[in-house]
mmCIF file of C-alpha atoms in Angstrom:
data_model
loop_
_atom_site.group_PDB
_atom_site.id
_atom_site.type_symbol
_atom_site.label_atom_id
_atom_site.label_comp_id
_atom_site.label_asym_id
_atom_site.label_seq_id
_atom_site.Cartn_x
_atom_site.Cartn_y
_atom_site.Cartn_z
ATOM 1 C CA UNK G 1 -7.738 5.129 20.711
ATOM 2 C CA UNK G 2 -6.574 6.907 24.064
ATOM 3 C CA UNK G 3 -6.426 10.603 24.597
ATOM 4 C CA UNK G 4 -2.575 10.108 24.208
ATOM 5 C CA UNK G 5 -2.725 8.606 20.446
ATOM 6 C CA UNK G 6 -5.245 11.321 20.168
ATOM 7 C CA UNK G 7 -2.296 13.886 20.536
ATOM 8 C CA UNK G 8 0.560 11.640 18.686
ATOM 9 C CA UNK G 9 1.922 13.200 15.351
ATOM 10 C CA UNK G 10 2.490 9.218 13.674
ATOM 11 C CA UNK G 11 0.354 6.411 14.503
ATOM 12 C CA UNK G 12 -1.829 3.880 12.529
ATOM 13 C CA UNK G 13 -3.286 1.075 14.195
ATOM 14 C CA UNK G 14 -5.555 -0.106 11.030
ATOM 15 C CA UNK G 15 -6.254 0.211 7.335
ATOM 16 C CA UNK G 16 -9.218 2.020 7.579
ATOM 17 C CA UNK G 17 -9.206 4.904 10.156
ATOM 18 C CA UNK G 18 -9.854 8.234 9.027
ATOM 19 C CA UNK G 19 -6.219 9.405 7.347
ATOM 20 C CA UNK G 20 -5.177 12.678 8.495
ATOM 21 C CA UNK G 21 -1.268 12.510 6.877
ATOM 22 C CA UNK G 22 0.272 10.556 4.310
ATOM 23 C CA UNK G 23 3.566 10.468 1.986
ATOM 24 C CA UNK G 24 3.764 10.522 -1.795
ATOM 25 C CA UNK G 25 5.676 10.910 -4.661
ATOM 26 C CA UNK G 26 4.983 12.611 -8.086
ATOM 27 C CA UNK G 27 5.577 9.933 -10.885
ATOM 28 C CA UNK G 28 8.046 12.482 -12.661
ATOM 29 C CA UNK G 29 10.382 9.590 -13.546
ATOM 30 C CA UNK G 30 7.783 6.670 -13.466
ATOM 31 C CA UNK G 31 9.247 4.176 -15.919
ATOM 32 C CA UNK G 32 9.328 0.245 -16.527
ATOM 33 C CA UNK G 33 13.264 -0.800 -16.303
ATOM 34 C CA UNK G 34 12.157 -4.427 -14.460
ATOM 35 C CA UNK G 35 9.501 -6.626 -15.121
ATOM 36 C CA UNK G 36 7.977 -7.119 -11.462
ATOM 37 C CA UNK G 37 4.238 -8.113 -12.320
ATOM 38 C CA UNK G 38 1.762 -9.207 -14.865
ATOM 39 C CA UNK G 39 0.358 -5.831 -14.714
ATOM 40 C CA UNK G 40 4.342 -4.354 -16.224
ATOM 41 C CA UNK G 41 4.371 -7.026 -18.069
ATOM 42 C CA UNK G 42 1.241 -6.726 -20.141
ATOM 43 C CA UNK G 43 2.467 -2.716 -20.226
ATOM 44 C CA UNK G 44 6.237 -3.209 -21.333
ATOM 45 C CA UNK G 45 5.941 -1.803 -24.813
ATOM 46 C CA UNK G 46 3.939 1.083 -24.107
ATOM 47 C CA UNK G 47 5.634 3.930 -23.364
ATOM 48 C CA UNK G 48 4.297 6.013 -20.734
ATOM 49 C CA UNK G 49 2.701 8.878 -20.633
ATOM 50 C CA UNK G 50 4.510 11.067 -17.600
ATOM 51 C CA UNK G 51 2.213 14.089 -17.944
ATOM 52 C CA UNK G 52 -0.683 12.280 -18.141
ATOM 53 C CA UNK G 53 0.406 10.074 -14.609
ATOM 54 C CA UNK G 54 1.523 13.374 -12.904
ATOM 55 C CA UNK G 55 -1.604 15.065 -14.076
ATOM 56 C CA UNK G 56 -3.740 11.510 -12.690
ATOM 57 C CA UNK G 57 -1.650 11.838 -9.731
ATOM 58 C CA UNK G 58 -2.131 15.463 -9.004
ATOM 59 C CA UNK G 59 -5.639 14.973 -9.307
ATOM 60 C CA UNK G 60 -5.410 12.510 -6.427
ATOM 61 C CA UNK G 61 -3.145 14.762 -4.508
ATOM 62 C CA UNK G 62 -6.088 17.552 -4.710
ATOM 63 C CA UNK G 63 -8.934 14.817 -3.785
ATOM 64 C CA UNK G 64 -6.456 13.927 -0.986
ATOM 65 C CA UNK G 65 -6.446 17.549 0.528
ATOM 66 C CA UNK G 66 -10.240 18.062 -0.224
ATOM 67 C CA UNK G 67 -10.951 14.979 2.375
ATOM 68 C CA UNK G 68 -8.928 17.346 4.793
ATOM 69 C CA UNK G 69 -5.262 14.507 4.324
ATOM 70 C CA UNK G 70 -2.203 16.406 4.571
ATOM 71 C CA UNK G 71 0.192 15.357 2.414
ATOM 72 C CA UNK G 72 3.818 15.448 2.396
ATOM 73 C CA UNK G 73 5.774 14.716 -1.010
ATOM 74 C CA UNK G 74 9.266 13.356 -1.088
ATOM 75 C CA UNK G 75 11.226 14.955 -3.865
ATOM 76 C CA UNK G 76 10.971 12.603 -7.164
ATOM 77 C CA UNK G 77 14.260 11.289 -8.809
ATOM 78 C CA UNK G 78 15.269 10.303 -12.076
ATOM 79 C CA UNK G 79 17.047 7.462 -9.762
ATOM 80 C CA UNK G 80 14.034 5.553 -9.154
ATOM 81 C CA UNK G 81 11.212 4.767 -11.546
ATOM 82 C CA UNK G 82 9.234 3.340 -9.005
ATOM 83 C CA UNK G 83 9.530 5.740 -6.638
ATOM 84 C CA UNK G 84 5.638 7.214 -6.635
ATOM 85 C CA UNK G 85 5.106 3.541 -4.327
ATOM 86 C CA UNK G 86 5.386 5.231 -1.301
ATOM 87 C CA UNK G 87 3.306 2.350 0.532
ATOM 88 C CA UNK G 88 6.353 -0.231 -0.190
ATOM 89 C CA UNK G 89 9.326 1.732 1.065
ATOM 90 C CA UNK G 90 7.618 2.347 4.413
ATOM 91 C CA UNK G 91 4.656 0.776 6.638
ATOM 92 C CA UNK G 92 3.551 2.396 10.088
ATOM 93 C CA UNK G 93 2.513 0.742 12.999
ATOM 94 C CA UNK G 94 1.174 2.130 16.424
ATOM 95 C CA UNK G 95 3.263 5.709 16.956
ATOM 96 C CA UNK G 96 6.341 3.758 14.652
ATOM 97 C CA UNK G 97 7.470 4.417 11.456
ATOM 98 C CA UNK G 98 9.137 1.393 9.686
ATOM 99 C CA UNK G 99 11.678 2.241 6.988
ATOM 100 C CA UNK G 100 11.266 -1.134 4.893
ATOM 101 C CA UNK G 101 14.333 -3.059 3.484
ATOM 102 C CA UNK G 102 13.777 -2.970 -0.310
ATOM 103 C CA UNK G 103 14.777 -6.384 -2.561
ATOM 104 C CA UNK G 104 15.600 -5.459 -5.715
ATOM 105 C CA UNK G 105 18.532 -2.819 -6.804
ATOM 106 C CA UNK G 106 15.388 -1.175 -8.780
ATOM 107 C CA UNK G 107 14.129 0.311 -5.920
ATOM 108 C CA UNK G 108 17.263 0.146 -3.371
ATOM 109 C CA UNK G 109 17.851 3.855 -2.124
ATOM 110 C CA UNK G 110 14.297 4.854 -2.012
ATOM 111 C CA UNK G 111 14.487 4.545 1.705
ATOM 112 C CA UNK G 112 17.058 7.059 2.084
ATOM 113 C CA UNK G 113 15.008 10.138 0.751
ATOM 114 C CA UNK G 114 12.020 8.577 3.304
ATOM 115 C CA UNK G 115 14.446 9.048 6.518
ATOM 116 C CA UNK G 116 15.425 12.008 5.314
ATOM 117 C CA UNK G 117 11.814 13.625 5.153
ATOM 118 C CA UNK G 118 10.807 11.244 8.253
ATOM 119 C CA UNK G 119 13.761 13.523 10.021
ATOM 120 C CA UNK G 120 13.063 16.300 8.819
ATOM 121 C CA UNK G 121 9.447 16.333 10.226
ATOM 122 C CA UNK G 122 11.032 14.908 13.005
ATOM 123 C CA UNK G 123 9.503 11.949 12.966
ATOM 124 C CA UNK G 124 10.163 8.776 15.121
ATOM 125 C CA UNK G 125 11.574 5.474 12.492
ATOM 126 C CA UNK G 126 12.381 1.592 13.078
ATOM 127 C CA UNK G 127 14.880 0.790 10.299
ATOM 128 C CA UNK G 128 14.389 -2.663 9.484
ATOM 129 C CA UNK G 129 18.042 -4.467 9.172
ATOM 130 C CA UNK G 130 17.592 -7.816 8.507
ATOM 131 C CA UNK G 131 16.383 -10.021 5.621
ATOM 132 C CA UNK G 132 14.085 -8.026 2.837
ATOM 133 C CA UNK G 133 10.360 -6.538 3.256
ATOM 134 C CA UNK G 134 8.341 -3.903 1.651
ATOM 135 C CA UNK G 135 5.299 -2.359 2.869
ATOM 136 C CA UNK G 136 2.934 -3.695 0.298
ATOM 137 C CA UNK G 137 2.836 -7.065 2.488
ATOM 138 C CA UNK G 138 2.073 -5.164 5.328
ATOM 139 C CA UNK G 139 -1.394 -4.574 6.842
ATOM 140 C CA UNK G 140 -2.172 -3.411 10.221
ATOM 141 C CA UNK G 141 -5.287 -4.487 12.220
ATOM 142 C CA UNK G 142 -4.981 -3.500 15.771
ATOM 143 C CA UNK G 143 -2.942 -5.707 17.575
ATOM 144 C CA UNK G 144 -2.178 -8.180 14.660
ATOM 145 C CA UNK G 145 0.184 -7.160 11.637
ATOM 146 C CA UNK G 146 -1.008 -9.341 8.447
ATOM 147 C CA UNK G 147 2.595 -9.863 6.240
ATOM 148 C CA UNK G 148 2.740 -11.750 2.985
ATOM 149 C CA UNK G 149 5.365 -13.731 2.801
ATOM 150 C CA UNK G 150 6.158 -12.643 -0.783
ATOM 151 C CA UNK G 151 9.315 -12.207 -3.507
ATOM 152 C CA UNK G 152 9.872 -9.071 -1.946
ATOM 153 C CA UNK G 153 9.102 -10.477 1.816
ATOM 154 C CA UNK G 154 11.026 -12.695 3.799
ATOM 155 C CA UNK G 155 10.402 -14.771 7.112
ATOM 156 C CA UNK G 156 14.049 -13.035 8.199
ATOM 157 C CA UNK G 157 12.553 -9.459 8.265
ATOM 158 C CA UNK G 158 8.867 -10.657 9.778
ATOM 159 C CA UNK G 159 11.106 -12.637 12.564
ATOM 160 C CA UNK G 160 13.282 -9.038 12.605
ATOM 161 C CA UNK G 161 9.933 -7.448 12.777
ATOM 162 C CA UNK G 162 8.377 -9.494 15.617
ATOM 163 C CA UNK G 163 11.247 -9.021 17.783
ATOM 164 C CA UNK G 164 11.449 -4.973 17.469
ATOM 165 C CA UNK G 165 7.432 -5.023 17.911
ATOM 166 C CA UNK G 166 6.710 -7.484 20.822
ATOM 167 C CA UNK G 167 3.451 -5.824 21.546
ATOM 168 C CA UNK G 168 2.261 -6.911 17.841
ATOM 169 C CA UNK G 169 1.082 -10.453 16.920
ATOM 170 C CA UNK G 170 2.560 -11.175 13.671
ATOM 171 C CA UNK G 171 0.573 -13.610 11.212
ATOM 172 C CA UNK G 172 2.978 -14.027 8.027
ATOM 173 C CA UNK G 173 0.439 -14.375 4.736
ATOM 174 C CA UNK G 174 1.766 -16.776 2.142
ATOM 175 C CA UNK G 175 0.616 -16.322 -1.365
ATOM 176 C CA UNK G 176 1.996 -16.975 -5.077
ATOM 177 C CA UNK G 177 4.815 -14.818 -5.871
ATOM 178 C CA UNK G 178 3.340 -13.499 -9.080
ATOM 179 C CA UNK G 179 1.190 -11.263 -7.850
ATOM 180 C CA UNK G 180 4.116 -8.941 -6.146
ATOM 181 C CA UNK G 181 2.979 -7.751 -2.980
ATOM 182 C CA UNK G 182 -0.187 -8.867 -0.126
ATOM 183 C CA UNK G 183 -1.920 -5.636 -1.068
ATOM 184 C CA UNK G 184 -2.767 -6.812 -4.776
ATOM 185 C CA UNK G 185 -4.564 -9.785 -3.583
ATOM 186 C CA UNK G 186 -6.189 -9.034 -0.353
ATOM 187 C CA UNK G 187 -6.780 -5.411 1.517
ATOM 188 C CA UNK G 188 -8.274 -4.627 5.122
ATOM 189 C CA UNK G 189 -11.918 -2.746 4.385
ATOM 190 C CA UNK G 190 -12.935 -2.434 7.835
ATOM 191 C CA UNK G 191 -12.813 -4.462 11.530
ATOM 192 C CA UNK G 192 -14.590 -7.102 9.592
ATOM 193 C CA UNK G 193 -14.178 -7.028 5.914
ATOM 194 C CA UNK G 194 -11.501 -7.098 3.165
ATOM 195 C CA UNK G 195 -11.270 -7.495 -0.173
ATOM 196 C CA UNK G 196 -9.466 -9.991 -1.626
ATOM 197 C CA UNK G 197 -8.487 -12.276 -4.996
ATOM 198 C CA UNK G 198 -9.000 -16.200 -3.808
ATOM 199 C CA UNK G 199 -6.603 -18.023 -6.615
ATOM 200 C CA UNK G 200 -3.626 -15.978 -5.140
ATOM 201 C CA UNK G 201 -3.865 -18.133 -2.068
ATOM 202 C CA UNK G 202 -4.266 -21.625 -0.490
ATOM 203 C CA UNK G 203 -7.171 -23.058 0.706
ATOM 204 C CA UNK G 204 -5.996 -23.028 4.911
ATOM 205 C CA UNK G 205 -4.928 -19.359 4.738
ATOM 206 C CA UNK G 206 -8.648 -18.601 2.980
ATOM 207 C CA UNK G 207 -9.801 -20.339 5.968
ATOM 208 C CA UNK G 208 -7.991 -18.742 8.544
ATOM 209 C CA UNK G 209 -8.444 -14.787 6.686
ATOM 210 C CA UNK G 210 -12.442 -15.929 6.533
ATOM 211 C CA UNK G 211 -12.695 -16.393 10.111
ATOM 212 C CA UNK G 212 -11.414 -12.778 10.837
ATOM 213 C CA UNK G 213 -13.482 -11.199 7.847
ATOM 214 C CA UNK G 214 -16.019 -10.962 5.172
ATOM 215 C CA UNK G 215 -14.221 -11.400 2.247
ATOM 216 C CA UNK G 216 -15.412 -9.552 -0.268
ATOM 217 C CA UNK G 217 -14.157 -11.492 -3.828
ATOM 218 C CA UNK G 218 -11.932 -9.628 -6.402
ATOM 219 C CA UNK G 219 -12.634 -11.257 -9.820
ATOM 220 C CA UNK G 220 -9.123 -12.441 -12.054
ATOM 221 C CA UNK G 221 -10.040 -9.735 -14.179
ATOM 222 C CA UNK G 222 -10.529 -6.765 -11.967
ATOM 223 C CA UNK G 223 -7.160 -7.776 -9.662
ATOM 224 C CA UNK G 224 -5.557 -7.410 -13.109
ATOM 225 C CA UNK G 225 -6.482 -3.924 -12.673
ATOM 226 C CA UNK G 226 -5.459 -4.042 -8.875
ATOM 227 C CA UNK G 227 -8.774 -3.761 -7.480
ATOM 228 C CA UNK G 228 -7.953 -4.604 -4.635
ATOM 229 C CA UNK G 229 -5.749 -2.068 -4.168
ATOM 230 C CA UNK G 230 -8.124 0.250 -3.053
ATOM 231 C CA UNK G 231 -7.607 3.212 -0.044
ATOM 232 C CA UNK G 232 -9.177 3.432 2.933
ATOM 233 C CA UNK G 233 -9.376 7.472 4.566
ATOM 234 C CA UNK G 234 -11.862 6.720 6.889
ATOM 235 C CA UNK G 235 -15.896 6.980 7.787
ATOM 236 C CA UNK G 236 -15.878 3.741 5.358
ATOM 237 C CA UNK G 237 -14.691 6.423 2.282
ATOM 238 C CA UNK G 238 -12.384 4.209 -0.056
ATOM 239 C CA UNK G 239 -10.892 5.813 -3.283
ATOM 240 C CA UNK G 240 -11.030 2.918 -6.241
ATOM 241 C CA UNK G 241 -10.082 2.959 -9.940
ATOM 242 C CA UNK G 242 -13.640 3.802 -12.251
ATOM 243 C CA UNK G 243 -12.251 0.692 -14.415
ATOM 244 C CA UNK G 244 -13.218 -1.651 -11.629
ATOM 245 C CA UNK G 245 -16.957 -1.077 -11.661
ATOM 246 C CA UNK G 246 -18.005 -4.562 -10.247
ATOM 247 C CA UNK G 247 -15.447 -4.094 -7.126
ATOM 248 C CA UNK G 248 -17.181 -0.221 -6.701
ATOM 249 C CA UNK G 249 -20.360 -1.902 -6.879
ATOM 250 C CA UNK G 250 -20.327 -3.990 -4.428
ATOM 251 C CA UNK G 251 -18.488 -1.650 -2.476
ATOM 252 C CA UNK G 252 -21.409 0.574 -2.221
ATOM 253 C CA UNK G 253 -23.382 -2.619 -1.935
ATOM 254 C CA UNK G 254 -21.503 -2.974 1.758
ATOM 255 C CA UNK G 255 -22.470 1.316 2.327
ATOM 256 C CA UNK G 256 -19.038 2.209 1.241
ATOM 257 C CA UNK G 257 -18.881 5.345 -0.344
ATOM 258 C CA UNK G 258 -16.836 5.193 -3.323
ATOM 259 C CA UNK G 259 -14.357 7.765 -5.019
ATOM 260 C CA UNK G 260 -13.443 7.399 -8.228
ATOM 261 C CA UNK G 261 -10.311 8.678 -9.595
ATOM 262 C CA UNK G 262 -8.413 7.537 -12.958
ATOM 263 C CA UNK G 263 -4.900 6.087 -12.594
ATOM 264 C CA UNK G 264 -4.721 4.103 -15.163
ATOM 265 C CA UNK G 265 -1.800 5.633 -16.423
ATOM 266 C CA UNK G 266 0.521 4.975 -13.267
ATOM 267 C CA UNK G 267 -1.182 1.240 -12.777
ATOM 268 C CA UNK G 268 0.917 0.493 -15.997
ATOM 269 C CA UNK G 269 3.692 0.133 -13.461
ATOM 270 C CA UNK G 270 1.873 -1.912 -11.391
ATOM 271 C CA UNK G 271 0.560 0.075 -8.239
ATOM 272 C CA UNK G 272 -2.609 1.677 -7.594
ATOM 273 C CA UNK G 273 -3.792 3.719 -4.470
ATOM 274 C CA UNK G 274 -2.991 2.226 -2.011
ATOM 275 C CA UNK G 275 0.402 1.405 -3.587
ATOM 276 C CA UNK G 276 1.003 5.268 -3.831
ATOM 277 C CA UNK G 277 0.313 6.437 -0.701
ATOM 278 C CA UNK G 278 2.251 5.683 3.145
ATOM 279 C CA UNK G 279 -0.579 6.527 5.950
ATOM 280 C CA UNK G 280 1.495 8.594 8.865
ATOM 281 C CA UNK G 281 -1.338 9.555 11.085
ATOM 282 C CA UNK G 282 -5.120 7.849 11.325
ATOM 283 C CA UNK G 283 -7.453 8.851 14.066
#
C-alpha cells in the first residue's frame, strides 16, 4: 500500500486487510418471502425471531467497534427482508465503490439507500449498468477480482466490470447455482489461503484456485451452516459462527485467531458474516 492509499477514505485491495470501515444493516425486517438457498429452504417454516437477530446482530456491531471498525448503518426497511446483506448490494475495489446490479425483485432497490449513504459520506461509486451481479461473487485479491459466475452473476456484468476496471484482471468462478453466491463456497483467508467447499465446483477450477492457495476444506455439513462465510478484519483475526467448530479448529490450526459470535438466528436467511458486512476501507 502507498502513502497515498494510506490517506484514501475507500479502498480495499483484499479480503483480509485490517478493516477500518464497513456498512450494515439491522435485520429489523429480516424475513423469508423467496426461497434463494438450501439454508431458507431448510428454515421456511420457522418463523423468525427479529429480536433475537437484532440482538445477534448488535452484538456483532459492538465486537465490530471493539476491534476499532467503524461502522456505518443504512436505515432498515420493511421493503426489503434481505436487506441486513450488505456484502451483496455493494463490493469495493481499489479507492471504488461498486453499487451491484441486484437479480431478483426481492432485493431490487436495496442499492438505492447504498448511494444514498455512499453520497452522503461523500463517497466515490461505479454503478454497475449492465447484466446482473451481487457482491457475494466478488472477492478481491490485489490485482485479480475472483467472480462466480452464479444465479445472481452474469458474464454481462463481469465483461461490464472488466471494461470500467482495466487495471483489474478478472477471473470469472463458475460453480453450481445452488449454493447462491461465491462467498458460501470458497472465501480469501490470506495471500495464500482460502477456505472453501470442493463439491460446489469442477475439478479444472479446483485446479486453477489450488495453484493460487491452500485450500483449506469446508465439510457439506459445516457449508450448510456457511462456514465459509467467515470475516476477515485483519492481523489474520476472522469472526466465525461457534456452530462450525471443525472450520474454527483448523482455523486456529493455521494461527488464526478466531472470534466467535452467534448468528444463527439471521443465517436462517441464508447469510452469515461476511454476507452482512460491505468492507469500505482496509489498510
Amino acid at each position: 500500500m502507498t502513502f497515498e492509499d494510506e490517506h484514501k477514505n475507500v479502498f480495499c485491495n483484499n479480503e483480509y486487510g485490517v478493516l477500518k470501515k464497513v456498512i450494515l444493516c439491522e435485520p429489523k425486517y429480516m424475513a423469508i418471502r423467496e426461497i434463494i438457498n438450501e439454508t431458507q429452504k431448510y428454515y421456511n417454516e420457522q418463523e423468525i425471531n427479529h429480536q433475537l437477530a437484532v440482538k445477534q446482530h448488535s452484538q456483532f456491531i459492538d465486537a465490530l467497534r471493539q476491534c476499532g471498525v467503524e461502522v456505518l448503518l443504512i436505515p432498515a426497511q420493511k421493503t426489503y427482508p434481505e436487506q441486513v446483506f450488505t456484502r451483496d448490494i455493494g463490493f469495493t475495489i481499489g479507492d471504488q465503490v461498486c453499487v451491484s446490479r441486484m437479480a431478483r425483485r426481492v432485493r431490487q432497490g436495496e442499492e438505492i439507500e447504498l448511494k444514498n449513504r455512499l453520497s452522503h459520506h461523500q463517497m466515490p461509486y461505479l454503478d454497475i449498468r449492465e447484466g446482473m451481479i451481487e457482491g457475494g461473487d466478488v472477492m478481491i485479491a490485489g490485482t485479480t477480482v475472483y467472480v462466480g459466475v452464479s444465479s445472481r452473476t452474469n458474464m454481462q456484468a463481469i465483461d461490464y466490470l472488466e471494461e470500467a476496471l482495466p487495471e483489474y484482471h478478472i477471473v470469472p468462478i463458475p460453480f453450481q447455482d445452488k449454493y447462491l453466491h461465491l462467498d458460501c463456497v470458497f472465501n480469501i483467508l490470506s495471500e495464500g489461503e482460502a477456505l472453501f467447499f470442493p463439491q460446489a465446483f469442477e475439478e479444472d477450477t479446483i485446479v486453477m484456485l489450488n495453484e493460487k492457495f491452500k485450500l483449506i476444506e469446508v465439510s457439506e455439513k459445516e457449508q450448510f451452516t456457511l462456514g465459509t462465510n467467515v470475516l476477515s478484519i485483519g492481523n489474520k483475526q476472522v469472526f466465525s459462527l461457534p456452530v462450525n467448530q471443525k472450520v474454527n479448529q483448523r482455523l486456529r490450526n493455521e494461527g488464526y485467531s478466531v472470534m466467535e459470535i452467534d448468528l444463527s438466528e439471521i443465517i436462517k436467511s441464508g447469510g452469515s458474516f461476511r454476507c452482512c458486512t460491505l468492507p469500505i476501507l482496509r489498510r
